[in-house]
Each structure stands twice: as structure tokens, then as C-alpha cells.
Amino acid sequence: MKKKYIALVGCSIVATFAGTLIPLIVSSVLHESHAFIIAHRGYSSKYYENTKQAFEEAGKNSAYWGIETDLYKTKEGRYVCSHDIDPFGKDQPRIIDLTYAELQNYTIDYSHNLYGLKPEESELKGLATFEEYLNICNQYNKVPIVEIKQENFDQADLNTILNEIHDTTKYPTFMGNNHPWIISFNIHVLSFVNIYYEINTPPYSINQEDRCGIQLLDAYDRTLANYFEDNVKILFPNIHDVAISLWYPLIDFKSIQSHHFSEHYVGLFFMNDAIPADDNIITAMTYAEKGVNFITSDFPYILENYGQ
């Protein structure tokens, strides 16, 4: 399999759509362009984000190819799924200040949820663990898309995370085209993934095409993304699939066509309230026609006829 440098597409669509015409058109275009759909924090427009229920419902939905989550580490070193370091409220202890056992005593603050959702009673306290998330991805044959949120993660953390991912006795589906992805706004964190495959000797045999892909997120300007892209072969020689995901104002059709022609793929993502929902759909459809590869969405029913 030829090595490719792929730019992922993030598209967080934030409203409910009255009509069905646009979703059906999007599904058709994405099917023709072979874009893959990723569940943003699980099926997060219908079930509370980063919960086991949100992951399981995304797993059951054929529109989704992968499931995205965010990782933090508890005080004693347990990895849990949360977009925020303080999911229990601004005046409550942070994840990194509590042990996993202590987390069970705190209730998730759902008052600011974008969609007005509340976790199930069984998930109001505590957080989904990394292992629970991986088990769900494996069970439903979905690709794990793991964002490293915590800023002070080091090589030891990435070694632990990657050793868990590559335990094929637990997760036999995470291979080949279903290999997981590690994503981050921090290029330094991504370098730990490359080092893992260079010098670390894991207890599992890892073929090149089974290695995790990496994705750099850039929502500010193209300075870091340009450096990343210009030096990707030097920075990440041990990674089979390398990706860049850019905020939508930072790219144009010319760059998409240029990278597509040279077997480099380019993508974009939207902020949650960046543009009206219908425009969001049309934009996703238009860029899919131009060669983007992945779309991260909170709304699989927009793409329900796409499937795999």
C-alpha cells in the first residue's frame, strides 16, 4: 500500500434540518467521492458526548466509519474520555486532580451542552474509560480517532496508549484500513507517536500498515500546518498515514486540487457555530467533490444513505 499524506475534514454541524433534499444529495456525493464519516465525540447530537451510550449508538450507525474521542489522565494514571479537563463544573476538581475512584463521586455538569442533552442516569457520575471506548470501537468495527487533549502528555503516556491500542488480543479489528488515528493540536505530542514506532519495542508485532495514523489539527493559521506539511517526511518517517485538518477559511479549492493531484489530500473543519447549518452541508458536499477524505460530524442522519 502506497504511503499517503491525508488531511482530515472536520464538520461539526449544529442545527436540525427541516428538509431531506440536501442530506440525500450529500450522501450521494460522499458516496461517489469515498469520503469517510467520523462520529464527533460519539453520536453527540443525540446522546451526551463522550459517554458509552454516545459511542455505542455511533457504533450501531452504518453512516459512521470512525468514532472520535478526547483523552485526559486521572491522578493515578487512568485514561478517561472527556472533551474538557473540568467536566464536573468550573468550581469542581479537574480530572487530573482526581483518582478514577474519586471521579465516581462527581456529577457531570451538562448545563452548557450544545444540544441541551443530559447523560443517562448510569453515566451522570464518572467518565467512560479509554478501554471502554476501544472495546466499543472494536465491537462495532469502527476506527478509533483519539484526540490527545492533556497538554503535558509525554512519551510514556503515548507508549501506554499505543500499547493498549495495539493489543490485538483485545482489539483484533484495529488493523490495515481500520488502523486507529492519534490527533492533536500539539505537533510535539504527535512526535511521540513517531518515536514509539522508531525506538520502542512493544509486546506486539506491528506491521507498517497497522500503525496508527497521526493528524495535526490547526484552527488558527497555516504557519504550523505549513511547517508540518513541508517537513512531514523528516518529522514522521515511521508513520504510514499522516494527516492535516484545517479550519475552513484556511484552505481553498486550488490547494485541494493541487494536493489531490500529487496524492496529498487536504481538508477542513468548521467551528460549531461558524456558518448556518444548510451552508455547512452544502460546503461539506462541495469539498467532498473536490477530494476530501474524512468528514467529522455530530449528525449521521445527514449521511444515513451513504453507509460504507
PDB file of C-alpha atoms in Angstrom:
ATOM      1  CA  MET A   1       0.000   0.000   0.000  1.00  0.00           C
ATOM      2  CA  LYS A   2       1.483   3.323  -1.067  1.00  0.00           C
ATOM      3  CA  LYS A   3       2.085   5.846   1.694  1.00  0.00           C
ATOM      4  CA  LYS A   4      -0.326   8.794   1.600  1.00  0.00           C
ATOM      5  CA  TYR A   5      -0.448  12.084   3.455  1.00  0.00           C
ATOM      6  CA  ILE A   6      -4.098  12.705   4.228  1.00  0.00           C
ATOM      7  CA  ALA A   7      -5.819  15.827   5.535  1.00  0.00           C
ATOM      8  CA  LEU A   8      -8.932  15.045   7.542  1.00  0.00           C
ATOM      9  CA  VAL A   9     -12.141  17.047   7.350  1.00  0.00           C
ATOM     10  CA  GLY A  10     -13.904  18.213  10.489  1.00  0.00           C
ATOM     11  CA  CYS A  11     -17.516  19.326  10.045  1.00  0.00           C
ATOM     12  CA  SER A  12     -19.448  19.912  13.261  1.00  0.00           C
ATOM     13  CA  ILE A  13     -22.990  20.689  12.073  1.00  0.00           C
ATOM     14  CA  VAL A  14     -25.035  22.328  14.793  1.00  0.00           C
ATOM     15  CA  ALA A  15     -28.713  22.524  13.807  1.00  0.00           C
ATOM     16  CA  THR A  16     -31.592  20.255  12.871  1.00  0.00           C
ATOM     17  CA  PHE A  17     -32.650  20.391   9.229  1.00  0.00           C
ATOM     18  CA  ALA A  18     -36.249  20.685   8.166  1.00  0.00           C
ATOM     19  CA  GLY A  19     -35.850  19.226   4.676  1.00  0.00           C
ATOM     20  CA  THR A  20     -34.409  15.987   3.350  1.00  0.00           C
ATOM     21  CA  LEU A  21     -33.218  17.038  -0.103  1.00  0.00           C
ATOM     22  CA  ILE A  22     -29.799  18.344   0.930  1.00  0.00           C
ATOM     23  CA  PRO A  23     -28.941  15.326   3.137  1.00  0.00           C
ATOM     24  CA  LEU A  24     -29.779  12.952   0.287  1.00  0.00           C
ATOM     25  CA  ILE A  25     -27.625  14.930  -2.135  1.00  0.00           C
ATOM     26  CA  VAL A  26     -24.740  14.980   0.354  1.00  0.00           C
ATOM     27  CA  SER A  27     -24.987  11.232   0.811  1.00  0.00           C
ATOM     28  CA  SER A  28     -24.753  10.688  -2.953  1.00  0.00           C
ATOM     29  CA  VAL A  29     -21.782  12.990  -3.394  1.00  0.00           C
ATOM     30  CA  LEU A  30     -19.870  11.489  -0.469  1.00  0.00           C
ATOM     31  CA  HIS A  31     -20.519   8.011  -1.779  1.00  0.00           C
ATOM     32  CA  GLU A  32     -19.034   8.949  -5.141  1.00  0.00           C
ATOM     33  CA  SER A  33     -16.044  10.732  -3.569  1.00  0.00           C
ATOM     34  CA  HIS A  34     -15.356   7.991  -0.991  1.00  0.00           C
ATOM     35  CA  ALA A  35     -15.334  10.363   1.977  1.00  0.00           C
ATOM     36  CA  PHE A  36     -15.380   8.653   5.363  1.00  0.00           C
ATOM     37  CA  ILE A  37     -17.608   9.866   8.188  1.00  0.00           C
ATOM     38  CA  ILE A  38     -16.359  10.190  11.780  1.00  0.00           C
ATOM     39  CA  ALA A  39     -18.631  10.488  14.834  1.00  0.00           C
ATOM     40  CA  HIS A  40     -17.567  13.615  16.724  1.00  0.00           C
ATOM     41  CA  ARG A  41     -17.359  12.632  20.438  1.00  0.00           C
ATOM     42  CA  GLY A  42     -19.633   9.724  19.543  1.00  0.00           C
ATOM     43  CA  TYR A  43     -23.166  10.328  18.299  1.00  0.00           C
ATOM     44  CA  SER A  44     -23.032  13.627  20.170  1.00  0.00           C
ATOM     45  CA  SER A  45     -26.032  15.446  18.694  1.00  0.00           C
ATOM     46  CA  LYS A  46     -28.428  12.826  20.097  1.00  0.00           C
ATOM     47  CA  TYR A  47     -26.598  11.316  23.074  1.00  0.00           C
ATOM     48  CA  TYR A  48     -24.395  13.104  25.588  1.00  0.00           C
ATOM     49  CA  GLU A  49     -20.867  13.461  24.225  1.00  0.00           C
ATOM     50  CA  ASN A  50     -18.036  11.079  25.112  1.00  0.00           C
ATOM     51  CA  THR A  51     -20.287   8.666  27.007  1.00  0.00           C
ATOM     52  CA  LYS A  52     -20.506   4.934  26.425  1.00  0.00           C
ATOM     53  CA  GLN A  53     -24.024   5.453  25.091  1.00  0.00           C
ATOM     54  CA  ALA A  54     -22.812   8.033  22.540  1.00  0.00           C
ATOM     55  CA  PHE A  55     -20.056   5.657  21.410  1.00  0.00           C
ATOM     56  CA  GLU A  56     -22.381   2.654  21.207  1.00  0.00           C
ATOM     57  CA  GLU A  57     -25.050   4.498  19.219  1.00  0.00           C
ATOM     58  CA  ALA A  58     -22.360   5.737  16.805  1.00  0.00           C
ATOM     59  CA  GLY A  59     -21.162   2.165  16.539  1.00  0.00           C
ATOM     60  CA  LYS A  60     -24.624   0.983  15.544  1.00  0.00           C
ATOM     61  CA  ASN A  61     -24.929   3.627  12.822  1.00  0.00           C
ATOM     62  CA  SER A  62     -23.715   2.498   9.407  1.00  0.00           C
ATOM     63  CA  ALA A  63     -23.013   6.099   8.323  1.00  0.00           C
ATOM     64  CA  TYR A  64     -20.018   6.254  10.633  1.00  0.00           C
ATOM     65  CA  TRP A  65     -16.609   4.836   9.721  1.00  0.00           C
ATOM     66  CA  GLY A  66     -14.814   6.058  12.856  1.00  0.00           C
ATOM     67  CA  ILE A  67     -15.569   7.351  16.352  1.00  0.00           C
ATOM     68  CA  GLU A  68     -13.669  10.325  17.793  1.00  0.00           C
ATOM     69  CA  THR A  69     -12.971  10.941  21.474  1.00  0.00           C
ATOM     70  CA  ASP A  70     -10.719  13.095  23.699  1.00  0.00           C
ATOM     71  CA  LEU A  71      -8.347  11.795  26.378  1.00  0.00           C
ATOM     72  CA  TYR A  72      -7.267  13.031  29.793  1.00  0.00           C
ATOM     73  CA  LYS A  73      -5.392  11.192  32.549  1.00  0.00           C
ATOM     74  CA  THR A  74      -6.541  10.854  36.153  1.00  0.00           C
ATOM     75  CA  LYS A  75      -4.297  11.496  39.125  1.00  0.00           C
ATOM     76  CA  GLU A  76      -3.116   7.870  39.312  1.00  0.00           C
ATOM     77  CA  GLY A  77      -2.755   7.468  35.528  1.00  0.00           C
ATOM     78  CA  ARG A  78      -6.083   6.108  34.260  1.00  0.00           C
ATOM     79  CA  TYR A  79      -7.103   7.427  30.813  1.00  0.00           C
ATOM     80  CA  VAL A  80     -10.689   8.685  30.504  1.00  0.00           C
ATOM     81  CA  CYS A  81     -12.816  10.230  27.759  1.00  0.00           C
ATOM     82  CA  SER A  82     -13.730  13.911  28.096  1.00  0.00           C
ATOM     83  CA  HIS A  83     -13.528  16.993  25.899  1.00  0.00           C
ATOM     84  CA  ASP A  84     -12.901  19.230  28.916  1.00  0.00           C
ATOM     85  CA  ILE A  85     -10.480  18.993  31.810  1.00  0.00           C
ATOM     86  CA  ASP A  86     -13.281  20.123  34.144  1.00  0.00           C
ATOM     87  CA  PRO A  87     -16.409  18.171  33.092  1.00  0.00           C
ATOM     88  CA  PHE A  88     -17.913  18.453  36.591  1.00  0.00           C
ATOM     89  CA  GLY A  89     -18.016  22.255  36.548  1.00  0.00           C
ATOM     90  CA  LYS A  90     -15.619  25.169  36.768  1.00  0.00           C
ATOM     91  CA  ASP A  91     -15.715  25.198  40.576  1.00  0.00           C
ATOM     92  CA  GLN A  92     -15.143  21.438  40.901  1.00  0.00           C
ATOM     93  CA  PRO A  93     -11.901  19.410  40.856  1.00  0.00           C
ATOM     94  CA  ARG A  94     -10.377  18.701  37.458  1.00  0.00           C
ATOM     95  CA  ILE A  95      -9.846  15.233  36.011  1.00  0.00           C
ATOM     96  CA  ILE A  96      -6.092  15.427  36.577  1.00  0.00           C
ATOM     97  CA  ASP A  97      -6.642  16.224  40.293  1.00  0.00           C
ATOM     98  CA  LEU A  98      -8.764  13.128  40.998  1.00  0.00           C
ATOM     99  CA  THR A  99      -8.214   9.391  41.020  1.00  0.00           C
ATOM    100  CA  TYR A 100     -10.556   7.296  38.917  1.00  0.00           C
ATOM    101  CA  ALA A 101     -12.318   6.128  42.086  1.00  0.00           C
ATOM    102  CA  GLU A 102     -12.786   9.732  43.186  1.00  0.00           C
ATOM    103  CA  LEU A 103     -14.310  10.630  39.805  1.00  0.00           C
ATOM    104  CA  GLN A 104     -17.284   8.449  40.678  1.00  0.00           C
ATOM    105  CA  ASN A 105     -18.308  10.941  43.378  1.00  0.00           C
ATOM    106  CA  TYR A 106     -18.761  13.851  40.961  1.00  0.00           C
ATOM    107  CA  THR A 107     -21.681  14.535  38.622  1.00  0.00           C
ATOM    108  CA  ILE A 108     -21.120  15.723  35.046  1.00  0.00           C
ATOM    109  CA  ASP A 109     -22.138  19.363  34.531  1.00  0.00           C
ATOM    110  CA  TYR A 110     -24.335  19.104  31.442  1.00  0.00           C
ATOM    111  CA  SER A 111     -25.843  22.601  31.723  1.00  0.00           C
ATOM    112  CA  HIS A 112     -23.828  24.006  28.817  1.00  0.00           C
ATOM    113  CA  ASN A 113     -24.309  21.135  26.380  1.00  0.00           C
ATOM    114  CA  LEU A 114     -24.681  22.428  22.825  1.00  0.00           C
ATOM    115  CA  TYR A 115     -27.779  20.318  22.163  1.00  0.00           C
ATOM    116  CA  GLY A 116     -29.381  20.508  25.611  1.00  0.00           C
ATOM    117  CA  LEU A 117     -28.570  16.849  26.291  1.00  0.00           C
ATOM    118  CA  LYS A 118     -28.176  15.058  29.612  1.00  0.00           C
ATOM    119  CA  PRO A 119     -26.213  11.839  30.221  1.00  0.00           C
ATOM    120  CA  GLU A 120     -28.073   8.680  31.122  1.00  0.00           C
ATOM    121  CA  GLU A 121     -28.507   8.247  34.890  1.00  0.00           C
ATOM    122  CA  SER A 122     -25.888   5.478  34.851  1.00  0.00           C
ATOM    123  CA  GLU A 123     -23.350   7.860  33.291  1.00  0.00           C
ATOM    124  CA  LEU A 124     -24.034  11.034  35.247  1.00  0.00           C
ATOM    125  CA  LYS A 125     -21.145  10.188  37.567  1.00  0.00           C
ATOM    126  CA  GLY A 126     -17.715   9.046  36.465  1.00  0.00           C
ATOM    127  CA  LEU A 127     -16.420   9.038  32.887  1.00  0.00           C
ATOM    128  CA  ALA A 128     -16.008   6.437  30.159  1.00  0.00           C
ATOM    129  CA  THR A 129     -12.550   4.883  30.252  1.00  0.00           C
ATOM    130  CA  PHE A 130     -10.229   4.614  27.277  1.00  0.00           C
ATOM    131  CA  GLU A 131     -10.545   0.824  27.380  1.00  0.00           C
ATOM    132  CA  GLU A 132     -14.363   1.013  27.306  1.00  0.00           C
ATOM    133  CA  TYR A 133     -14.192   3.310  24.290  1.00  0.00           C
ATOM    134  CA  LEU A 134     -11.775   0.989  22.464  1.00  0.00           C
ATOM    135  CA  ASN A 135     -13.932  -2.037  23.257  1.00  0.00           C
ATOM    136  CA  ILE A 136     -16.948  -0.325  21.678  1.00  0.00           C
ATOM    137  CA  CYS A 137     -14.972   0.656  18.563  1.00  0.00           C
ATOM    138  CA  ASN A 138     -13.712  -2.918  18.256  1.00  0.00           C
ATOM    139  CA  GLN A 139     -17.161  -4.433  18.852  1.00  0.00           C
ATOM    140  CA  TYR A 140     -18.754  -2.374  16.075  1.00  0.00           C
ATOM    141  CA  ASN A 141     -15.731  -2.442  13.758  1.00  0.00           C
ATOM    142  CA  LYS A 142     -15.239   1.340  13.901  1.00  0.00           C
ATOM    143  CA  VAL A 143     -11.937   3.174  13.617  1.00  0.00           C
ATOM    144  CA  PRO A 144     -10.787   4.906  16.844  1.00  0.00           C
ATOM    145  CA  ILE A 145      -9.909   8.596  16.361  1.00  0.00           C
ATOM    146  CA  VAL A 146      -8.163   9.623  19.596  1.00  0.00           C
ATOM    147  CA  GLU A 147      -7.502  13.283  20.351  1.00  0.00           C
ATOM    148  CA  ILE A 148      -4.841  13.952  22.983  1.00  0.00           C
ATOM    149  CA  LYS A 149      -6.236  16.859  24.982  1.00  0.00           C
ATOM    150  CA  GLN A 150      -3.966  16.976  28.011  1.00  0.00           C
ATOM    151  CA  GLU A 151      -1.034  19.284  27.300  1.00  0.00           C
ATOM    152  CA  ASN A 152       1.554  17.539  29.458  1.00  0.00           C
ATOM    153  CA  PHE A 153       1.271  14.062  27.960  1.00  0.00           C
ATOM    154  CA  ASP A 154       4.778  12.665  27.446  1.00  0.00           C
ATOM    155  CA  GLN A 155       6.441   9.747  25.670  1.00  0.00           C
ATOM    156  CA  ALA A 156       5.474   7.349  28.457  1.00  0.00           C
ATOM    157  CA  ASP A 157       1.803   8.298  28.069  1.00  0.00           C
ATOM    158  CA  LEU A 158       1.841   7.725  24.320  1.00  0.00           C
ATOM    159  CA  ASN A 159       3.667   4.428  24.804  1.00  0.00           C
ATOM    160  CA  THR A 160       0.944   3.271  27.199  1.00  0.00           C
ATOM    161  CA  ILE A 161      -1.860   4.444  24.886  1.00  0.00           C
ATOM    162  CA  LEU A 162      -0.324   2.828  21.811  1.00  0.00           C
ATOM    163  CA  ASN A 163       0.486  -0.418  23.617  1.00  0.00           C
ATOM    164  CA  GLU A 164      -3.186  -0.642  24.587  1.00  0.00           C
ATOM    165  CA  ILE A 165      -4.374   0.118  21.047  1.00  0.00           C
ATOM    166  CA  HIS A 166      -2.060  -2.492  19.548  1.00  0.00           C
ATOM    167  CA  ASP A 167      -3.113  -5.307  21.869  1.00  0.00           C
ATOM    168  CA  THR A 168      -4.676  -7.462  19.173  1.00  0.00           C
ATOM    169  CA  THR A 169      -5.837  -9.995  21.751  1.00  0.00           C
ATOM    170  CA  LYS A 170      -8.299  -7.317  22.916  1.00  0.00           C
ATOM    171  CA  TYR A 171      -8.864  -5.340  19.719  1.00  0.00           C
ATOM    172  CA  PRO A 172      -8.388  -7.564  16.661  1.00  0.00           C
ATOM    173  CA  THR A 173     -10.205  -5.189  14.275  1.00  0.00           C
ATOM    174  CA  PHE A 174      -7.680  -2.309  14.570  1.00  0.00           C
ATOM    175  CA  MET A 175      -5.591  -3.337  11.579  1.00  0.00           C
ATOM    176  CA  GLY A 176      -4.949  -2.299   7.973  1.00  0.00           C
ATOM    177  CA  ASN A 177      -7.517   0.217   6.727  1.00  0.00           C
ATOM    178  CA  ASN A 178      -9.104   0.151  10.204  1.00  0.00           C
ATOM    179  CA  HIS A 179      -5.953   1.297  11.982  1.00  0.00           C
ATOM    180  CA  PRO A 180      -6.590   3.973  14.657  1.00  0.00           C
ATOM    181  CA  TRP A 181      -5.572   7.631  14.445  1.00  0.00           C
ATOM    182  CA  ILE A 182      -3.914   9.837  17.078  1.00  0.00           C
ATOM    183  CA  ILE A 183      -4.835  13.507  16.619  1.00  0.00           C
ATOM    184  CA  SER A 184      -3.733  16.702  18.374  1.00  0.00           C
ATOM    185  CA  PHE A 185      -3.214  20.450  18.063  1.00  0.00           C
ATOM    186  CA  ASN A 186       0.256  19.782  19.508  1.00  0.00           C
ATOM    187  CA  ILE A 187       2.875  18.653  16.992  1.00  0.00           C
ATOM    188  CA  HIS A 188       5.167  17.655  19.869  1.00  0.00           C
ATOM    189  CA  VAL A 189       2.614  15.106  21.067  1.00  0.00           C
ATOM    190  CA  LEU A 190       2.430  13.633  17.566  1.00  0.00           C
ATOM    191  CA  SER A 191       6.214  13.261  17.507  1.00  0.00           C
ATOM    192  CA  PHE A 192       5.888  10.805  20.405  1.00  0.00           C
ATOM    193  CA  VAL A 193       3.900   8.507  18.112  1.00  0.00           C
ATOM    194  CA  ASN A 194       6.733   8.508  15.580  1.00  0.00           C
ATOM    195  CA  ILE A 195       9.302   7.804  18.320  1.00  0.00           C
ATOM    196  CA  TYR A 196       7.196   4.923  19.602  1.00  0.00           C
ATOM    197  CA  TYR A 197       7.441   3.158  16.261  1.00  0.00           C
ATOM    198  CA  GLU A 198      11.132   4.061  15.915  1.00  0.00           C
ATOM    199  CA  ILE A 199      12.697   3.020  19.217  1.00  0.00           C
ATOM    200  CA  ASN A 200      10.048   1.486  21.422  1.00  0.00           C
ATOM    201  CA  THR A 201       9.744  -2.287  21.326  1.00  0.00           C
ATOM    202  CA  PRO A 202       6.106  -3.068  22.064  1.00  0.00           C
ATOM    203  CA  PRO A 203       4.989  -6.537  23.107  1.00  0.00           C
ATOM    204  CA  TYR A 204       3.031  -6.884  19.875  1.00  0.00           C
ATOM    205  CA  SER A 205       4.229  -7.229  16.305  1.00  0.00           C
ATOM    206  CA  ILE A 206       3.074  -4.163  14.340  1.00  0.00           C
ATOM    207  CA  ASN A 207       3.101  -4.120  10.554  1.00  0.00           C
ATOM    208  CA  GLN A 208       3.637  -0.717   8.952  1.00  0.00           C
ATOM    209  CA  GLU A 209       0.086  -0.505   7.622  1.00  0.00           C
ATOM    210  CA  ASP A 210      -1.352  -1.373  11.054  1.00  0.00           C
ATOM    211  CA  ARG A 211       0.374   1.567  12.743  1.00  0.00           C
ATOM    212  CA  CYS A 212      -1.680   4.482  13.990  1.00  0.00           C
ATOM    213  CA  GLY A 213      -2.043   7.416  11.646  1.00  0.00           C
ATOM    214  CA  ILE A 214      -1.469  10.910  13.018  1.00  0.00           C
ATOM    215  CA  GLN A 215      -3.385  14.111  12.370  1.00  0.00           C
ATOM    216  CA  LEU A 216      -2.349  17.673  13.167  1.00  0.00           C
ATOM    217  CA  LEU A 217      -5.268  19.994  13.965  1.00  0.00           C
ATOM    218  CA  ASP A 218      -4.920  23.687  13.060  1.00  0.00           C
ATOM    219  CA  ALA A 219      -7.709  26.187  13.712  1.00  0.00           C
ATOM    220  CA  TYR A 220      -5.659  29.392  13.815  1.00  0.00           C
ATOM    221  CA  ASP A 221      -3.340  29.928  10.849  1.00  0.00           C
ATOM    222  CA  ARG A 222      -1.358  27.831   8.411  1.00  0.00           C
ATOM    223  CA  THR A 223       2.058  28.519   9.946  1.00  0.00           C
ATOM    224  CA  LEU A 224       2.265  25.292  11.919  1.00  0.00           C
ATOM    225  CA  ALA A 225       0.385  23.326   9.264  1.00  0.00           C
ATOM    226  CA  ASN A 226       2.753  24.544   6.528  1.00  0.00           C
ATOM    227  CA  TYR A 227       5.786  23.603   8.611  1.00  0.00           C
ATOM    228  CA  PHE A 228       4.217  20.217   9.349  1.00  0.00           C
ATOM    229  CA  GLU A 229       3.432  19.583   5.705  1.00  0.00           C
ATOM    230  CA  ASP A 230       6.804  20.741   4.373  1.00  0.00           C
ATOM    231  CA  ASN A 231       8.720  18.576   6.818  1.00  0.00           C
ATOM    232  CA  VAL A 232       6.414  15.606   7.232  1.00  0.00           C
ATOM    233  CA  LYS A 233       8.815  13.039   5.717  1.00  0.00           C
ATOM    234  CA  ILE A 234      11.591  14.218   8.010  1.00  0.00           C
ATOM    235  CA  LEU A 235       9.441  14.543  11.134  1.00  0.00           C
ATOM    236  CA  PHE A 236       7.406  11.342  10.788  1.00  0.00           C
ATOM    237  CA  PRO A 237       9.317   8.728   8.776  1.00  0.00           C
ATOM    238  CA  ASN A 238       7.843   5.870  10.815  1.00  0.00           C
ATOM    239  CA  ILE A 239       4.178   6.806  10.291  1.00  0.00           C
ATOM    240  CA  HIS A 240       2.278   5.276   7.408  1.00  0.00           C
ATOM    241  CA  ASP A 241      -0.603   7.803   7.236  1.00  0.00           C
ATOM    242  CA  VAL A 242      -0.132  11.474   8.132  1.00  0.00           C
ATOM    243  CA  ALA A 243      -2.976  13.986   8.180  1.00  0.00           C
ATOM    244  CA  ILE A 244      -3.682  17.707   8.457  1.00  0.00           C
ATOM    245  CA  SER A 245      -7.066  19.119   9.451  1.00  0.00           C
ATOM    246  CA  LEU A 246      -7.589  22.835   8.887  1.00  0.00           C
ATOM    247  CA  TRP A 247     -10.281  25.338   9.834  1.00  0.00           C
ATOM    248  CA  TYR A 248     -12.285  26.019   6.673  1.00  0.00           C
ATOM    249  CA  PRO A 249     -11.121  29.655   5.992  1.00  0.00           C
ATOM    250  CA  LEU A 250      -7.526  28.413   5.754  1.00  0.00           C
ATOM    251  CA  ILE A 251      -7.916  26.396   2.555  1.00  0.00           C
ATOM    252  CA  ASP A 252      -9.307  26.819  -0.955  1.00  0.00           C
ATOM    253  CA  PHE A 253     -10.185  24.688  -3.958  1.00  0.00           C
ATOM    254  CA  LYS A 254      -6.791  25.266  -5.571  1.00  0.00           C
ATOM    255  CA  SER A 255      -4.974  23.705  -2.631  1.00  0.00           C
ATOM    256  CA  ILE A 256      -7.387  20.758  -2.594  1.00  0.00           C
ATOM    257  CA  GLN A 257      -6.820  20.117  -6.299  1.00  0.00           C
ATOM    258  CA  SER A 258      -3.061  20.537  -6.003  1.00  0.00           C
ATOM    259  CA  HIS A 259      -2.703  18.098  -3.128  1.00  0.00           C
ATOM    260  CA  HIS A 260      -5.127  15.639  -4.660  1.00  0.00           C
ATOM    261  CA  PHE A 261      -3.144  15.637  -7.915  1.00  0.00           C
ATOM    262  CA  SER A 262       0.075  14.858  -6.034  1.00  0.00           C
ATOM    263  CA  GLU A 263      -1.617  12.172  -3.890  1.00  0.00           C
ATOM    264  CA  HIS A 264      -1.764  14.521  -0.927  1.00  0.00           C
ATOM    265  CA  TYR A 265      -5.273  15.149   0.399  1.00  0.00           C
ATOM    266  CA  VAL A 266      -6.492  18.364   2.002  1.00  0.00           C
ATOM    267  CA  GLY A 267      -9.467  19.015   4.252  1.00  0.00           C
ATOM    268  CA  LEU A 268     -11.239  21.473   6.506  1.00  0.00           C
ATOM    269  CA  PHE A 269     -13.354  21.693   9.621  1.00  0.00           C
ATOM    270  CA  PHE A 270     -15.961  24.161  10.864  1.00  0.00           C
ATOM    271  CA  MET A 271     -16.317  25.749  14.282  1.00  0.00           C
ATOM    272  CA  ASN A 272     -19.599  24.719  15.897  1.00  0.00           C
ATOM    273  CA  ASP A 273     -21.442  27.929  15.036  1.00  0.00           C
ATOM    274  CA  ALA A 274     -19.291  29.141  12.154  1.00  0.00           C
ATOM    275  CA  ILE A 275     -21.923  29.203   9.387  1.00  0.00           C
ATOM    276  CA  PRO A 276     -25.625  28.280   9.016  1.00  0.00           C
ATOM    277  CA  ALA A 277     -26.382  24.583   9.019  1.00  0.00           C
ATOM    278  CA  ASP A 278     -27.626  24.352   5.416  1.00  0.00           C
ATOM    279  CA  ASP A 279     -24.484  26.120   4.228  1.00  0.00           C
ATOM    280  CA  ASN A 280     -22.465  23.685   6.311  1.00  0.00           C
ATOM    281  CA  ILE A 281     -23.999  20.749   4.461  1.00  0.00           C
ATOM    282  CA  ILE A 282     -23.513  22.328   1.043  1.00  0.00           C
ATOM    283  CA  THR A 283     -19.905  23.189   1.883  1.00  0.00           C
ATOM    284  CA  ALA A 284     -19.213  19.617   3.008  1.00  0.00           C
ATOM    285  CA  MET A 285     -20.783  18.306  -0.194  1.00  0.00           C
ATOM    286  CA  THR A 286     -18.810  20.725  -2.376  1.00  0.00           C
ATOM    287  CA  TYR A 287     -15.469  19.921  -0.785  1.00  0.00           C
ATOM    288  CA  ALA A 288     -16.219  16.198  -0.925  1.00  0.00           C
ATOM    289  CA  GLU A 289     -16.493  16.565  -4.698  1.00  0.00           C
ATOM    290  CA  LYS A 290     -13.022  18.108  -4.687  1.00  0.00           C
ATOM    291  CA  GLY A 291     -11.353  15.180  -2.993  1.00  0.00           C
ATOM    292  CA  VAL A 292     -11.557  15.474   0.809  1.00  0.00           C
ATOM    293  CA  ASN A 293     -11.314  12.164   2.601  1.00  0.00           C
ATOM    294  CA  PHE A 294     -12.930  12.406   6.035  1.00  0.00           C
ATOM    295  CA  ILE A 295     -15.807  14.403   7.495  1.00  0.00           C
ATOM    296  CA  THR A 296     -16.313  14.590  11.253  1.00  0.00           C
ATOM    297  CA  SER A 297     -19.958  15.236  12.091  1.00  0.00           C
ATOM    298  CA  ASP A 298     -22.376  15.248  15.018  1.00  0.00           C
ATOM    299  CA  PHE A 299     -25.264  14.315  12.685  1.00  0.00           C
ATOM    300  CA  PRO A 300     -25.074  10.904  10.965  1.00  0.00           C
ATOM    301  CA  TYR A 301     -28.668  11.100   9.668  1.00  0.00           C
ATOM    302  CA  ILE A 302     -27.495  13.738   7.209  1.00  0.00           C
ATOM    303  CA  LEU A 303     -25.422  10.955   5.677  1.00  0.00           C
ATOM    304  CA  GLU A 304     -27.624   7.987   6.519  1.00  0.00           C
ATOM    305  CA  ASN A 305     -27.810   6.741   2.925  1.00  0.00           C
ATOM    306  CA  TYR A 306     -24.052   6.893   2.492  1.00  0.00           C
ATOM    307  CA  GLY A 307     -23.010   3.918   4.606  1.00  0.00           C
ATOM    308  CA  GLN A 308     -19.779   2.040   3.903  1.00  0.00           C
TER     309      GLN A 308
END
